[in-house]
């Protein structure tokens, strides 16, 4: 699995998240960012060129070495200053109340302790800041949700730790965020993969 995790998976994920339909959702999320931004799970850096003039700086964090190298290659495409760190959202080194915006796109599913990561994100956001997110997770339909529960134990070994069955909005609320401007629904594709939640939350 070492070769797969190091070489194959990062490029497979980059290709999947580069699809035109997925890119449109990422553009919507990033367009709402402002001020100093923490991007959690910056991945291969697909969001970096999308940040606009309302953003003063982007700090990107990701634990994956190969994805970090891929993101570094996209810094030149960004219109704002970018700093990248290799590390986990479960233990952010950034100071309390130091960011105006946090961004997560297809990230919360793969963080081993997602609730701890949300606590850390809330800690580093300023009062009045915002968490912008687009995530796939647990479907509301019982039949689909049962399949997500069955598939997840094997799926996460081949998909970078991805959990198909996390209740995204509920997790965010339970960690003290207030949901704002949120939507959910099925995107195109297999239903066990395609149920997504997106929007904005206030710490």
Short mmCIF file of C-alpha atoms in Angstrom, two decimals:
data_model
loop_
_atom_site.label_atom_id
_atom_site.label_comp_id
_atom_site.label_asym_id
_atom_site.label_seq_id
_atom_site.Cartn_x
_atom_site.Cartn_y
_atom_site.Cartn_z
CA UNK A 1 0.00 0.00 0.00
CA UNK A 2 2.96 2.35 0.48
CA UNK A 3 3.41 2.95 -3.26
CA UNK A 4 -0.34 3.37 -3.73
CA UNK A 5 -0.61 5.86 -0.86
CA UNK A 6 2.48 7.80 -1.89
CA UNK A 7 2.13 7.87 -5.68
CA UNK A 8 -1.21 6.59 -7.00
CA UNK A 9 -3.75 7.96 -4.54
CA UNK A 10 -2.59 11.63 -4.64
CA UNK A 11 -2.84 11.75 -8.41
CA UNK A 12 -6.16 9.91 -8.43
CA UNK A 13 -7.57 12.40 -5.92
CA UNK A 14 -6.21 15.34 -7.92
CA UNK A 15 -7.86 14.02 -11.08
CA UNK A 16 -11.19 13.41 -9.32
CA UNK A 17 -11.34 16.86 -7.74
CA UNK A 18 -10.28 18.51 -11.01
CA UNK A 19 -13.52 17.48 -12.74
CA UNK A 20 -15.46 20.43 -14.12
CA UNK A 21 -18.60 19.80 -12.06
CA UNK A 22 -16.59 19.51 -8.84
CA UNK A 23 -14.56 22.61 -9.71
CA UNK A 24 -17.72 24.71 -9.90
CA UNK A 25 -18.57 23.91 -6.28
CA UNK A 26 -15.02 24.63 -5.16
CA UNK A 27 -15.18 28.02 -6.91
CA UNK A 28 -18.37 28.88 -5.05
CA UNK A 29 -16.85 28.07 -1.65
CA UNK A 30 -13.58 29.90 -2.27
CA UNK A 31 -15.34 32.97 -3.69
CA UNK A 32 -16.82 33.61 -0.22
CA UNK A 33 -13.43 33.66 1.53
CA UNK A 34 -12.03 36.89 2.87
CA UNK A 35 -9.17 38.19 5.00
CA UNK A 36 -6.55 35.77 6.29
CA UNK A 37 -7.54 32.25 5.25
CA UNK A 38 -6.66 28.83 6.64
CA UNK A 39 -7.29 26.10 4.09
CA UNK A 40 -7.56 22.77 5.88
CA UNK A 41 -6.68 19.88 3.60
CA UNK A 42 -5.15 22.02 0.88
CA UNK A 43 -4.37 18.81 -1.02
CA UNK A 44 -2.78 19.36 -4.42
CA UNK A 45 -3.57 23.07 -4.30
CA UNK A 46 -6.54 23.14 -6.68
CA UNK A 47 -8.18 25.97 -4.73
CA UNK A 48 -5.12 28.22 -4.62
CA UNK A 49 -5.68 30.00 -7.98
CA UNK A 50 -9.32 30.68 -7.03
CA UNK A 51 -8.74 33.07 -4.12
CA UNK A 52 -9.58 36.65 -5.02
CA UNK A 53 -8.78 40.17 -3.91
CA UNK A 54 -10.89 39.92 -0.74
CA UNK A 55 -8.25 37.51 0.62
CA UNK A 56 -5.02 38.87 2.10
CA UNK A 57 -3.19 35.57 2.66
CA UNK A 58 -3.75 31.82 2.46
CA UNK A 59 -2.17 29.36 4.88
CA UNK A 60 -2.63 25.80 3.63
CA UNK A 61 -2.17 22.66 5.71
CA UNK A 62 -2.17 19.01 4.68
CA UNK A 63 -0.52 15.90 6.19
CA UNK A 64 0.31 14.22 2.87
CA UNK A 65 3.89 14.71 1.62
CA UNK A 66 3.14 14.12 -2.08
CA UNK A 67 0.11 16.40 -2.05
CA UNK A 68 2.19 19.10 -0.38
CA UNK A 69 4.73 18.93 -3.20
CA UNK A 70 1.94 19.12 -5.77
CA UNK A 71 0.46 22.16 -4.01
CA UNK A 72 3.83 23.90 -3.98
CA UNK A 73 3.84 23.74 -7.76
CA UNK A 74 0.58 25.72 -7.85
CA UNK A 75 1.66 28.58 -5.61
CA UNK A 76 2.77 30.53 -8.68
CA UNK A 77 -0.81 30.42 -10.01
CA UNK A 78 -2.21 32.08 -6.88
CA UNK A 79 -3.11 35.77 -6.85
CA UNK A 80 -2.50 36.08 -3.10
CA UNK A 81 0.42 35.19 -0.79
CA UNK A 82 0.41 31.47 0.08
CA UNK A 83 2.24 29.56 2.81
CA UNK A 84 2.03 25.76 3.02
CA UNK A 85 2.55 23.54 6.05
CA UNK A 86 2.66 19.78 6.31
CA UNK A 87 0.64 18.77 9.34
CA UNK A 88 -2.69 17.71 10.76
CA UNK A 89 -5.74 19.85 11.45
CA UNK A 90 -6.06 17.96 14.73
CA UNK A 91 -3.03 19.84 16.09
CA UNK A 92 -2.79 23.27 14.46
CA UNK A 93 0.28 25.30 15.37
CA UNK A 94 -1.41 28.61 14.54
CA UNK A 95 -2.38 31.06 17.27
CA UNK A 96 -5.87 31.51 18.70
CA UNK A 97 -8.18 33.85 16.78
CA UNK A 98 -5.67 34.38 13.97
CA UNK A 99 -7.82 33.72 10.86
CA UNK A 100 -10.86 35.39 9.35
CA UNK A 101 -11.88 32.37 7.25
CA UNK A 102 -11.30 28.62 7.27
CA UNK A 103 -11.94 26.61 4.10
CA UNK A 104 -12.54 22.87 3.78
CA UNK A 105 -13.41 21.16 0.49
CA UNK A 106 -13.69 17.35 0.54
CA UNK A 107 -11.51 17.22 3.65
CA UNK A 108 -13.49 16.45 6.81
CA UNK A 109 -14.24 12.92 5.60
CA UNK A 110 -10.56 11.93 5.77
CA UNK A 111 -9.30 13.51 9.02
CA UNK A 112 -8.94 10.68 11.57
CA UNK A 113 -10.44 12.72 14.42
CA UNK A 114 -12.74 15.14 12.62
CA UNK A 115 -14.27 16.52 15.81
CA UNK A 116 -10.90 17.44 17.24
CA UNK A 117 -10.00 19.14 13.95
CA UNK A 118 -13.20 21.20 14.11
CA UNK A 119 -12.31 22.24 17.66
CA UNK A 120 -8.92 23.42 16.40
CA UNK A 121 -10.46 25.29 13.48
CA UNK A 122 -12.87 27.03 15.83
CA UNK A 123 -9.96 27.95 18.11
CA UNK A 124 -7.96 29.69 15.35
CA UNK A 125 -10.93 31.57 13.87
CA UNK A 126 -11.53 35.13 15.00
CA UNK A 127 -14.85 36.08 16.61
CA UNK A 128 -17.12 36.82 13.68
CA UNK A 129 -15.02 34.62 11.39
CA UNK A 130 -16.40 31.93 9.11
CA UNK A 131 -15.92 28.29 8.19
CA UNK A 132 -16.67 27.65 4.50
CA UNK A 133 -17.08 24.02 3.52
CA UNK A 134 -18.13 21.59 0.84
CA UNK A 135 -18.08 17.99 2.07
CA UNK A 136 -19.60 14.64 1.20
CA UNK A 137 -21.00 12.47 3.95
CA UNK A 138 -23.85 10.51 5.45
CA UNK A 139 -26.95 10.39 3.24
CA UNK A 140 -30.43 11.00 4.71
CA UNK A 141 -31.89 7.98 2.93
CA UNK A 142 -31.71 4.93 5.19
CA UNK A 143 -30.87 2.49 2.39
CA UNK A 144 -27.99 4.61 1.10
CA UNK A 145 -26.73 5.24 4.63
CA UNK A 146 -26.64 1.50 5.36
CA UNK A 147 -24.48 0.94 2.29
CA UNK A 148 -22.19 3.77 3.38
CA UNK A 149 -21.75 2.08 6.76
CA UNK A 150 -20.97 -1.25 5.10
CA UNK A 151 -18.51 0.12 2.57
CA UNK A 152 -16.62 2.62 4.74
CA UNK A 153 -14.32 0.17 6.62
CA UNK A 154 -12.80 -1.08 3.35
CA UNK A 155 -13.22 2.17 1.41
CA UNK A 156 -11.11 4.28 3.76
CA UNK A 157 -8.06 2.06 3.18
CA UNK A 158 -8.08 2.87 -0.54
CA UNK A 159 -9.31 6.47 -0.35
CA UNK A 160 -6.91 8.25 1.97
CA UNK A 161 -8.91 7.56 5.13
CA UNK A 162 -12.18 8.80 3.63
CA UNK A 163 -15.28 8.03 5.71
CA UNK A 164 -18.44 7.93 3.58
CA UNK A 165 -20.79 8.05 6.57
CA UNK A 166 -19.91 11.15 8.58
CA UNK A 167 -22.88 13.44 9.38
CA UNK A 168 -21.17 16.64 8.26
CA UNK A 169 -23.59 19.35 9.38
CA UNK A 170 -24.27 17.66 12.69
CA UNK A 171 -20.55 17.30 13.40
CA UNK A 172 -19.98 20.99 12.71
CA UNK A 173 -22.89 22.03 14.94
CA UNK A 174 -21.81 19.72 17.76
CA UNK A 175 -18.41 21.46 17.92
CA UNK A 176 -20.00 24.82 18.65
CA UNK A 177 -20.48 26.29 15.19
CA UNK A 178 -23.68 27.97 14.04
CA UNK A 179 -24.72 26.86 10.56
CA UNK A 180 -25.50 29.63 8.06
CA UNK A 181 -26.42 29.53 4.37
CA UNK A 182 -26.22 25.75 4.20
CA UNK A 183 -27.47 23.36 1.54
CA UNK A 184 -27.33 19.60 1.02
CA UNK A 185 -28.12 17.24 -1.80
CA UNK A 186 -26.97 14.52 -4.16
CA UNK A 187 -24.48 15.39 -6.87
CA UNK A 188 -24.09 13.31 -10.02
CA UNK A 189 -22.58 9.89 -9.40
CA UNK A 190 -23.11 6.84 -7.17
CA UNK A 191 -25.44 7.82 -4.35
CA UNK A 192 -23.21 6.37 -1.63
CA UNK A 193 -20.54 8.86 -2.74
CA UNK A 194 -22.65 11.76 -3.92
CA UNK A 195 -24.50 13.19 -0.92
CA UNK A 196 -22.87 16.52 -0.07
CA UNK A 197 -23.34 19.39 2.37
CA UNK A 198 -22.01 22.87 1.79
CA UNK A 199 -22.28 26.31 3.22
CA UNK A 200 -20.96 28.64 5.89
CA UNK A 201 -20.70 28.30 9.67
CA UNK A 202 -19.85 30.81 12.35
CA UNK A 203 -17.65 29.89 15.37
#
